[in-house]
Tab-separated table of C-alpha atoms in Angstrom:
chain	number	residue	atom	x	y	z
A	1	MET	CA	132.468	129.894	29.324
A	2	GLN	CA	129.001	129.660	28.800
A	3	PRO	CA	127.306	132.952	27.969
A	4	ARG	CA	124.606	132.871	30.612
A	5	VAL	CA	127.454	132.723	33.694
A	6	LEU	CA	128.616	136.049	31.328
A	7	VAL	CA	125.336	137.463	31.833
A	8	PHE	CA	125.003	136.162	35.883
A	9	ALA	CA	128.435	138.253	36.340
A	10	GLY	CA	126.852	141.289	35.269
A	11	SER	CA	127.694	141.802	31.511
A	12	ASN	CA	124.712	142.883	29.200
A	13	ARG	CA	123.664	140.129	26.777
A	14	SER	CA	125.295	141.857	23.690
A	15	GLY	CA	128.233	141.951	25.553
A	16	ALA	CA	127.904	138.096	25.977
A	17	CYS	CA	127.201	137.836	22.365
A	18	SER	CA	130.527	140.244	21.428
A	19	GLY	CA	132.771	138.460	23.939
A	20	LYS	CA	131.767	134.932	22.650
A	21	VAL	CA	132.291	135.847	18.958
A	22	ALA	CA	135.627	137.298	19.990
A	23	ALA	CA	136.755	134.247	21.685
A	24	LEU	CA	135.703	132.161	19.006
A	25	ALA	CA	137.298	133.950	16.216
A	26	VAL	CA	140.501	134.393	18.262
A	27	GLN	CA	140.454	130.637	18.664
A	28	LEU	CA	139.755	129.974	15.168
A	29	LEU	CA	142.355	132.585	13.923
A	30	ALA	CA	145.206	130.705	15.934
A	31	VAL	CA	144.143	127.294	14.510
A	32	GLU	CA	144.154	128.603	11.035
A	33	ALA	CA	147.910	130.079	11.534
A	34	VAL	CA	149.352	126.589	12.486
A	35	LEU	CA	147.167	124.884	9.690
A	36	ALA	CA	149.091	127.919	7.533
A	37	VAL	CA	152.503	127.080	8.359
A	38	ALA	CA	151.565	123.589	8.176
A	39	VAL	CA	150.198	123.591	4.410
A	40	ALA	CA	153.599	125.343	3.400
A	41	VAL	CA	155.475	123.000	5.100
A	42	PHE	CA	153.526	119.806	4.078
A	43	TYR	CA	152.213	120.866	0.689
A	44	ASP	CA	155.167	123.052	-0.547
A	45	THR	CA	152.837	126.407	-1.015
A	46	THR	CA	154.109	129.519	-1.165
A	47	PHE	CA	151.257	132.057	-0.280
A	48	ARG	CA	151.534	134.551	-3.757
A	49	THR	CA	149.141	136.846	-2.341
A	50	PRO	CA	148.895	137.254	1.471
A	51	VAL	CA	146.518	140.064	1.533
A	52	LEU	CA	144.005	138.247	-0.272
A	53	THR	CA	144.629	134.984	1.995
A	54	VAL	CA	144.440	137.091	5.398
A	55	GLY	CA	141.357	139.001	3.906
A	56	VAL	CA	139.860	135.824	3.287
A	57	ALA	CA	140.650	134.103	6.176
A	58	LEU	CA	139.646	136.883	8.779
A	59	VAL	CA	136.347	137.208	6.905
A	60	ALA	CA	135.465	133.822	7.075
A	61	THR	CA	136.352	133.176	10.430
A	62	VAL	CA	134.243	136.289	11.487
A	63	GLY	CA	131.663	134.349	9.940
A	64	ILE	CA	131.824	131.268	11.668
A	65	ALA	CA	132.758	132.611	14.767
A	66	ALA	CA	129.665	134.403	14.337
A	67	ALA	CA	127.360	131.516	13.483
A	68	GLY	CA	128.878	129.628	15.900
A	69	ALA	CA	128.064	131.765	18.838
A	70	VAL	CA	124.424	131.603	18.082
A	71	TYR	CA	124.450	128.161	17.606
A	72	GLY	CA	126.838	127.409	20.686
A	73	ALA	CA	124.531	128.776	23.001
A	74	LEU	CA	121.099	127.340	21.479
A	75	ALA	CA	123.103	123.785	21.711
A	76	ALA	CA	124.044	124.787	25.063
A	77	ARG	CA	120.274	124.520	26.102
A	78	LEU	CA	119.669	121.134	24.282
A	79	ARG	CA	120.019	117.808	25.743
A	80	SER	CA	122.015	116.690	22.967
A	81	GLY	CA	123.225	119.922	22.131
A	82	THR	CA	127.125	118.613	21.391
A	83	THR	CA	125.913	115.514	19.139
A	84	LEU	CA	123.349	118.637	17.253
A	85	LEU	CA	125.583	121.027	16.633
A	86	PRO	CA	127.831	119.863	13.807
A	87	LEU	CA	124.599	119.046	12.126
A	88	LEU	CA	122.706	122.465	12.711
A	89	LEU	CA	125.939	124.292	12.049
A	90	LEU	CA	127.665	122.907	9.249
A	91	PRO	CA	124.902	123.436	6.501
A	92	LEU	CA	124.766	126.869	7.586
A	93	LEU	CA	128.278	127.533	6.933
A	94	ALA	CA	128.275	125.785	3.142
A	95	PRO	CA	128.244	129.696	1.584
A	96	VAL	CA	131.770	130.102	3.919
A	97	LEU	CA	133.108	126.652	3.039
A	98	ILE	CA	132.244	127.664	-0.873
A	99	GLY	CA	133.490	131.300	-0.828
A	100	ALA	CA	136.666	130.593	1.422
A	101	THR	CA	137.641	127.497	-0.750
A	102	ARG	CA	137.184	129.433	-4.172
A	103	GLY	CA	139.246	132.542	-2.094
A	104	PHE	CA	141.938	130.371	-0.898
A	105	GLU	CA	142.532	128.558	-4.610
A	106	VAL	CA	142.667	132.285	-6.130
A	107	ALA	CA	144.695	133.551	-3.102
A	108	LEU	CA	147.434	130.517	-3.885
A	109	GLY	CA	147.794	131.001	-7.337
A	110	ARG	CA	145.086	127.817	-8.353
A	111	GLU	CA	142.472	129.408	-9.899
A	112	ALA	CA	142.649	132.713	-12.407
A	113	GLY	CA	140.197	135.332	-11.517
A	114	PRO	CA	139.612	137.658	-8.828
A	115	GLY	CA	139.425	136.821	-5.714
A	116	TRP	CA	137.941	139.909	-3.861
A	117	PRO	CA	134.424	138.846	-4.848
A	118	TRP	CA	134.820	136.391	-2.896
A	119	VAL	CA	136.175	138.058	-0.050
A	120	ALA	CA	132.833	140.684	-0.147
A	121	LEU	CA	130.748	137.070	-0.341
A	122	LEU	CA	132.207	136.097	3.050
A	123	GLY	CA	132.044	139.606	4.366
A	124	ILE	CA	128.251	139.874	3.300
A	125	PHE	CA	127.550	136.550	5.614
A	126	ALA	CA	129.638	137.567	8.152
A	127	VAL	CA	128.175	140.903	8.420
A	128	VAL	CA	124.569	139.235	8.025
A	129	TYR	CA	125.250	136.574	11.119
A	130	LEU	CA	127.044	138.908	13.463
A	131	THR	CA	123.426	140.772	12.936
A	132	LEU	CA	121.549	138.076	13.411
A	133	GLY	CA	123.604	136.764	16.567
A	134	ALA	CA	123.117	140.468	18.008
A	135	LEU	CA	119.583	140.209	17.816
A	136	LEU	CA	118.787	136.515	18.733
A	137	PHE	CA	121.423	135.639	21.430
A	138	ARG	CA	119.007	137.925	23.670
A	139	PRO	CA	115.819	135.759	23.335
A	140	LEU	CA	118.294	132.217	23.984
A	141	LEU	CA	119.345	133.629	26.899
A	142	GLU	CA	116.711	135.456	28.477
A	143	ASP	CA	114.766	132.034	29.712
A	144	ALA	CA	118.258	130.294	30.172
B	1	MET	CA	114.602	102.386	-18.136
B	2	SER	CA	112.982	104.721	-20.979
B	3	ASP	CA	113.289	108.415	-20.224
B	4	THR	CA	109.461	108.129	-20.241
B	5	ALA	CA	109.581	105.650	-17.580
B	6	TYR	CA	111.573	108.265	-15.482
B	7	ILE	CA	109.291	110.943	-16.225
B	8	ALA	CA	106.181	108.732	-15.230
B	9	THR	CA	108.577	107.804	-12.110
B	10	ALA	CA	108.448	111.605	-11.033
B	11	TRP	CA	104.546	112.328	-11.667
B	12	ILE	CA	103.609	109.112	-9.399
B	13	ALA	CA	106.249	109.823	-7.021
B	14	THR	CA	105.633	113.294	-6.406
B	15	PHE	CA	101.963	113.067	-6.181
B	16	GLY	CA	101.910	109.807	-4.858
B	17	SER	CA	103.804	111.045	-1.891
B	18	LEU	CA	101.823	114.116	-1.454
B	19	GLY	CA	98.469	111.825	-1.504
B	20	LEU	CA	100.173	109.469	1.352
B	21	TYR	CA	100.988	112.891	3.358
B	22	SER	CA	97.691	114.145	2.930
B	23	LEU	CA	95.827	111.051	3.786
B	24	TRP	CA	98.022	110.656	7.007
B	25	LEU	CA	97.289	113.884	8.104
B	26	LEU	CA	93.637	113.951	8.030
B	27	ARG	CA	93.789	110.211	9.535
B	28	ARG	CA	96.074	111.714	12.542
B	29	GLY	CA	94.019	114.673	12.859
B	30	ARG	CA	90.954	112.719	13.242
B	31	LYS	CA	92.351	110.489	15.729
B	32	LEU	CA	93.767	113.560	17.667
B	33	SER	CA	90.036	114.863	17.630
B	34	ARG	CA	89.027	111.760	19.260
B	35	SER	CA	91.348	112.481	22.560
B	36	VAL	CA	90.772	115.981	22.492
B	37	PRO	CA	87.622	117.024	24.236
B	38	PRO	CA	85.115	119.170	21.880
B	39	ASP	CA	85.427	122.623	23.590
B	40	GLU	CA	89.495	122.074	23.398
B	41	ARG	CA	89.230	121.399	19.304
B	42	ARG	CA	89.443	125.052	18.537
B	43	TRP	CA	92.165	126.154	17.162
B	44	LEU	CA	92.055	129.750	16.848
C	1	MET	CA	68.353	114.672	20.431
C	2	THR	CA	71.695	116.793	19.397
C	3	VAL	CA	71.793	119.885	17.219
C	4	ASP	CA	74.271	119.763	14.156
C	5	ASN	CA	75.597	123.108	14.219
C	6	PRO	CA	78.491	124.380	12.011
C	7	THR	CA	79.633	127.145	14.479
C	8	THR	CA	79.163	124.966	17.642
C	9	GLY	CA	80.568	121.863	16.069
C	10	ALA	CA	78.740	118.462	15.691
C	11	GLY	CA	76.684	116.331	18.666
C	12	ARG	CA	76.434	119.127	21.175
C	13	PRO	CA	72.882	118.858	23.399
C	14	PRO	CA	70.477	121.429	23.009
C	15	GLY	CA	70.743	124.033	26.000
C	16	ALA	CA	74.258	122.614	26.583
C	17	ALA	CA	75.979	124.499	29.634
C	18	SER	CA	78.699	125.637	27.783
C	19	ASP	CA	78.701	128.127	25.294
C	20	ARG	CA	81.743	127.782	24.134
C	21	PRO	CA	81.835	126.696	20.798
C	22	THR	CA	83.224	123.363	20.011
C	23	GLY	CA	85.134	122.236	17.085
C	24	PRO	CA	84.664	119.417	14.472
C	25	PRO	CA	85.698	115.572	15.003
C	26	THR	CA	88.386	116.408	11.947
C	27	THR	CA	90.438	119.342	11.085
C	28	GLY	CA	88.314	119.585	7.920
C	29	SER	CA	86.262	123.135	7.759
C	30	THR	CA	84.823	124.924	4.791
C	31	ALA	CA	87.677	126.501	3.822
C	32	THR	CA	89.600	123.482	3.372
C	33	ARG	CA	87.204	121.879	1.315
C	34	VAL	CA	87.089	124.384	-1.100
C	35	LEU	CA	91.210	124.439	-1.202
C	36	GLY	CA	90.918	120.717	-1.314
C	37	VAL	CA	88.478	120.366	-4.507
C	38	ILE	CA	90.389	123.438	-6.320
C	39	SER	CA	93.629	121.366	-5.524
C	40	LEU	CA	92.236	118.163	-6.930
C	41	VAL	CA	90.684	119.989	-9.815
C	42	GLY	CA	94.184	121.611	-10.484
C	43	ILE	CA	96.437	118.508	-10.003
C	44	ALA	CA	93.987	116.752	-12.585
C	45	ALA	CA	94.366	119.439	-15.455
C	46	LEU	CA	98.250	119.656	-14.547
C	47	VAL	CA	98.423	116.069	-14.861
C	48	VAL	CA	96.566	115.954	-18.343
C	49	LEU	CA	98.280	119.202	-19.944
C	50	GLY	CA	101.912	118.233	-18.193
C	51	VAL	CA	101.935	114.562	-19.287
C	52	PHE	CA	100.035	114.094	-22.249
C	53	LEU	CA	99.160	117.251	-24.085
C	54	THR	CA	101.684	119.995	-24.120
C	55	PRO	CA	104.203	119.388	-26.783
C	56	ALA	CA	107.957	118.227	-25.872
C	57	ASP	CA	110.414	121.175	-25.514
C	58	ALA	CA	112.854	121.965	-28.801
C	59	GLU	CA	115.774	122.040	-26.442
C	60	LEU	CA	114.840	119.987	-22.995
C	61	GLY	CA	112.714	117.630	-25.302
C	62	ASP	CA	110.437	115.531	-22.744
C	63	THR	CA	112.211	116.439	-19.630
C	64	ILE	CA	110.304	119.942	-19.760
C	65	ARG	CA	107.549	117.790	-18.388
C	66	ILE	CA	109.414	117.303	-14.846
C	67	LEU	CA	110.090	120.604	-14.945
C	68	TYR	CA	106.185	121.457	-14.726
C	69	MET	CA	106.505	119.701	-11.169
C	70	HIS	CA	110.502	120.683	-10.370
C	71	VAL	CA	110.044	124.594	-10.263
C	72	PRO	CA	106.659	124.829	-8.695
C	73	THR	CA	108.255	122.161	-5.654
C	74	VAL	CA	111.448	124.154	-5.218
C	75	SER	CA	109.098	127.375	-5.341
C	76	THR	CA	106.691	126.072	-2.451
C	77	ALA	CA	109.635	124.766	-0.649
C	78	TYR	CA	111.239	128.050	-0.772
C	79	LEU	CA	107.546	129.903	0.277
C	80	ALA	CA	107.295	127.568	3.331
C	81	PHE	CA	110.703	128.293	4.518
C	82	VAL	CA	110.054	132.086	4.570
C	83	ILE	CA	106.805	131.594	6.688
C	84	THR	CA	108.498	129.414	8.726
C	85	ALA	CA	111.058	132.576	9.334
C	86	ILE	CA	108.390	135.131	9.535
C	87	ALA	CA	106.542	132.755	11.971
C	88	SER	CA	109.611	132.822	13.924
C	89	VAL	CA	110.206	135.910	14.173
C	90	MET	CA	106.683	136.732	14.894
C	91	TYR	CA	106.878	134.062	17.760
C	92	LEU	CA	110.214	135.677	19.592
C	93	TRP	CA	108.150	138.822	19.596
C	94	LYS	CA	104.674	137.645	20.292
C	95	ARG	CA	105.507	134.321	22.380
C	96	THR	CA	102.056	133.010	21.276
C	97	GLU	CA	102.083	129.313	20.475
C	98	PHE	CA	100.003	130.051	17.264
C	99	TRP	CA	103.157	131.363	15.879
C	100	ASP	CA	105.671	128.405	16.912
C	101	LEU	CA	103.093	125.711	15.501
C	102	LEU	CA	102.483	127.475	12.213
C	103	ALA	CA	106.666	128.068	12.326
C	104	ALA	CA	106.974	124.393	12.596
C	105	SER	CA	104.074	123.241	10.293
C	106	SER	CA	105.468	125.385	7.218
C	107	ALA	CA	108.894	123.693	7.997
C	108	GLU	CA	107.765	120.366	7.808
C	109	LEU	CA	105.589	120.993	4.516
C	110	GLY	CA	108.914	122.618	3.127
C	111	VAL	CA	111.297	119.599	3.659
C	112	LEU	CA	108.895	117.546	2.171
C	113	PHE	CA	108.213	119.797	-0.975
C	114	PHE	CA	112.146	120.153	-0.586
C	115	ALA	CA	112.677	116.583	-0.775
C	116	LEU	CA	110.142	115.987	-3.692
C	117	THR	CA	112.310	118.551	-5.606
C	118	ILE	CA	115.490	116.743	-5.352
C	119	LEU	CA	113.860	113.715	-6.085
C	120	ASN	CA	112.483	115.163	-9.647
C	121	GLY	CA	115.622	117.176	-10.289
C	122	MET	CA	117.568	113.532	-9.684
C	123	LEU	CA	114.926	111.793	-12.532
C	124	TRP	CA	115.902	114.884	-14.445
C	125	GLY	CA	119.432	114.637	-14.148
C	126	LYS	CA	119.520	110.662	-14.880
C	127	ILE	CA	117.484	111.458	-18.267
C	128	THR	CA	120.054	114.458	-19.282
C	129	TRP	CA	123.330	113.374	-17.572
C	130	GLY	CA	122.914	109.892	-17.346
C	131	VAL	CA	123.557	110.003	-13.315
C	132	PHE	CA	121.168	110.178	-10.667
C	133	TRP	CA	123.389	112.643	-8.583
C	134	ARG	CA	126.560	114.687	-9.611
C	135	TRP	CA	128.464	116.260	-6.866
C	136	GLU	CA	128.027	119.690	-8.478
C	137	PRO	CA	127.412	123.173	-6.253
C	138	ARG	CA	123.781	123.734	-6.707
C	139	LEU	CA	122.930	120.026	-5.783
C	140	THR	CA	125.210	119.959	-3.280
C	141	THR	CA	124.203	122.780	-1.217
C	142	THR	CA	120.347	121.758	-2.319
C	143	ALA	CA	121.135	118.668	0.071
C	144	VAL	CA	122.933	120.771	2.672
C	145	LEU	CA	119.700	123.378	2.931
C	146	MET	CA	117.870	119.857	3.458
C	147	LEU	CA	119.847	119.110	6.031
C	148	THR	CA	119.511	122.502	7.971
C	149	TYR	CA	115.534	121.891	7.921
C	150	VAL	CA	116.000	118.660	9.041
C	151	GLY	CA	118.372	119.594	11.942
C	152	TYR	CA	115.020	122.083	12.333
C	153	LEU	CA	112.740	119.215	12.711
C	154	ALA	CA	114.810	117.191	14.990
C	155	VAL	CA	115.487	119.855	17.621
C	156	ARG	CA	111.535	120.268	17.423
C	157	GLN	CA	111.613	116.396	18.578
C	158	ILE	CA	113.791	116.985	21.635
C	159	PRO	CA	111.585	116.659	24.840
C	160	ASN	CA	111.778	120.346	26.122
C	161	ASP	CA	109.563	122.247	27.583
C	162	THR	CA	107.271	124.508	24.418
C	163	ARG	CA	108.921	127.834	25.621
C	164	THR	CA	112.370	126.229	24.932
C	165	ARG	CA	111.654	124.357	22.253
C	166	GLY	CA	109.970	127.441	20.404
C	167	THR	CA	112.372	129.979	21.210
C	168	ILE	CA	115.452	127.119	19.343
C	169	SER	CA	113.393	126.407	16.840
C	170	ALA	CA	112.436	130.031	15.717
C	171	VAL	CA	116.441	130.957	16.114
C	172	ILE	CA	117.015	127.809	13.532
C	173	GLY	CA	114.307	128.855	11.412
C	174	ILE	CA	115.147	132.940	11.060
C	175	MET	CA	119.181	132.009	10.806
C	176	ALA	CA	118.499	128.850	7.953
C	177	VAL	CA	116.117	131.555	5.670
C	178	VAL	CA	118.687	133.849	5.581
C	179	ASN	CA	121.255	131.204	4.268
C	180	ILE	CA	119.177	130.535	0.982
C	181	PRO	CA	119.853	133.315	-0.922
C	182	ILE	CA	123.803	133.815	0.270
C	183	THR	CA	124.269	129.983	-0.661
C	184	HIS	CA	122.570	130.408	-4.172
C	185	LYS	CA	124.469	133.702	-4.962
C	186	ALA	CA	127.858	131.639	-3.873
C	187	VAL	CA	127.148	129.116	-5.804
C	188	ASP	CA	126.206	131.561	-9.377
C	189	TRP	CA	129.241	132.588	-9.076
C	190	TRP	CA	130.967	129.319	-8.678
C	191	ARG	CA	129.329	128.395	-11.766
C	192	GLY	CA	130.181	131.295	-13.409
C	193	LEU	CA	133.492	129.381	-13.998
C	194	HIS	CA	132.269	126.539	-14.731
C	195	GLN	CA	129.701	126.367	-17.174
C	196	GLU	CA	127.230	123.380	-16.478
C	197	LYS	CA	123.911	122.224	-18.080
C	198	THR	CA	121.616	122.874	-15.323
C	199	ILE	CA	117.771	122.565	-15.084
C	200	PHE	CA	117.170	126.245	-14.789
C	201	GLY	CA	119.724	127.180	-17.377
C	202	THR	CA	117.871	125.438	-19.946
C	203	VAL	CA	114.522	126.757	-19.427
C	204	ASP	CA	113.531	128.215	-22.749
C	205	PRO	CA	113.270	131.932	-22.019
C	206	ASP	CA	110.857	132.489	-24.750
C	207	MET	CA	107.957	129.453	-23.161
C	208	LYS	CA	105.014	130.669	-24.533
C	209	GLY	CA	101.472	128.940	-25.390
C	210	LEU	CA	100.267	125.905	-23.839
C	211	GLN	CA	103.480	125.003	-22.167
C	212	LEU	CA	103.999	128.769	-20.728
C	213	PHE	CA	99.980	128.256	-19.278
C	214	THR	CA	101.152	124.602	-18.066
C	215	ALA	CA	104.034	126.028	-16.079
C	216	TYR	CA	101.862	128.660	-14.606
C	217	LEU	CA	98.821	126.307	-13.928
C	218	GLY	CA	101.866	124.060	-12.051
C	219	LEU	CA	102.831	127.218	-9.609
C	220	THR	CA	99.163	127.663	-8.749
C	221	VAL	CA	98.241	124.396	-8.178
C	222	PHE	CA	100.923	123.587	-6.033
C	223	LEU	CA	100.165	126.967	-4.003
C	224	VAL	CA	96.767	126.012	-3.629
C	225	LEU	CA	98.007	122.165	-2.509
C	226	PHE	CA	100.434	123.802	-0.242
C	227	SER	CA	97.829	126.242	1.554
C	228	TRP	CA	95.453	123.278	1.974
C	229	LEU	CA	98.429	121.067	3.818
C	230	LEU	CA	99.171	124.194	5.930
C	231	ILE	CA	95.522	124.549	7.315
C	232	HIS	CA	95.607	120.721	8.237
C	233	ARG	CA	99.143	120.372	9.660
C	234	PHE	CA	98.368	123.424	11.790
C	235	ARG	CA	95.384	121.990	13.228
C	236	VAL	CA	97.092	118.880	13.842
C	237	ALA	CA	100.151	120.273	15.620
C	238	TRP	CA	97.394	122.277	17.631
C	239	LEU	CA	95.445	119.288	18.241
C	240	ALA	CA	98.604	117.570	19.445
C	241	GLU	CA	99.451	120.232	21.752
C	242	ARG	CA	95.710	119.679	23.579
C	243	ALA	CA	96.349	116.237	23.608
C	244	ALA	CA	99.373	116.350	25.158
C	245	ASP	CA	97.884	118.858	27.972
C	246	VAL	CA	94.726	116.597	28.335
C	247	GLY	CA	97.706	113.935	29.015
C	248	VAL	CA	99.095	115.973	31.541
C	249	ASP	CA	95.759	117.136	33.104
C	250	ALA	CA	94.784	113.257	33.362
C	251	ALA	CA	97.866	112.231	34.629
C	252	ILE	CA	97.418	114.606	37.414
C	253	ALA	CA	94.405	113.835	38.206
C	254	GLU	CA	94.944	110.530	38.566
C	255	ARG	CA	97.852	111.038	41.145
C	256	ARG	CA	95.714	113.366	43.387
C	257	ALA	CA	92.909	110.806	43.093
C	258	GLU	CA	95.771	108.289	44.477
C	259	ARG	CA	96.755	110.703	47.386
C	260	ALA	CA	92.692	110.896	48.632
C	261	VAL	CA	92.327	107.222	48.826
C	262	PRO	CA	92.866	106.584	52.811
C	263	SER	CA	95.516	104.017	53.429
C	264	SER	CA	94.488	100.871	55.058
C	265	ALA	CA	95.515	99.724	58.384
C	266	GLY	CA	99.157	98.663	59.041
C	267	GLY	CA	100.351	101.656	57.283
C	268	ALA	CA	101.066	100.603	53.740
C	269	SER	CA	101.925	103.732	51.705
């Protein structure tokens, strides 16, 4: 559902933003759960540190959902939005890809070293883009 | 290519690109000025 | 007879009805001429020093001559992106065309300087590593960052009303700049695990004498050049908007003139 519809239905803009982020996060987590099963089965992987694995997945998901919600609202106002959205969003998610990859490598025992600093980096990304998203959603919707 | 050639390429490419871009800007500015009435050319 | 007046612009006849000052036929002004001269002199000095006079570095050898440009271009690019972000914030607050055009102009220059950074880095890499490119974290994220701002410029080319274009661009400009330090930190941590020879990692912290002077000269020259380019680029963007307005007005006037012509007998429309 487009955020504009939520606003027209009477919800406030920050509510629309939070709702969009939450919806995206739930969808992503569902996909990740399926993928985790597939990885365990097809790659014969055991999740040795499930807490770290879940931590990385959760925090990375929130970051992706936060950035994706803003860029989704942005792309909805562009004529070739569906084409441009990946071009715009993927570069922005570079630190998430790096952090999540490294975090999962440690969680799966493929890399030595601490994994929680990567969770912290992903957490910074999530907090920053949740905050920016809350601030920038309003101007994106106000002219829609 | 020798190291000197790569270094020379870096300098020529950098300032060559900047020079070409500058020329393009100046030419575009002149061309646009001609199509804008004089009293609209103020930018501040 | 016309009056050549630097304030009111060349070519206005004396006693003209309009009292509004008029602009010059180019994007140049006294300020840009001063900056331009300083830039040219500075570039000449930088070339002489950087290419010919400074000695080769003890560790980097002659590749330091590429660093005299590489460090300034990346610094200038980052400055440009920060200006874009600040102007974007100001646009979302004030909603004036000035801030929108400043953000866009700065972004375009940022992409240009960033492309030069990548080019110089590739040539440095060819000498140092023997290859132009490696998919190592710093280079990969640099290319990805470049894509971010290429996307910004692409969005500005999509036909849209100016307010929508400005809003969308501003959001991208703000989101993108915040990503720069986060990405840098991620790469630094990743690199901490896999030490590799990199362009910044081998810069001699004890650089002194002519080398240090040349390094600072490079930074200064590129900063002045960037200022010159930004002023001109902004003015070109401003003129482009005015030219578009003139085009729209002319089209409307033409349409009105067509409708004002009485139709011929027989009801032809």
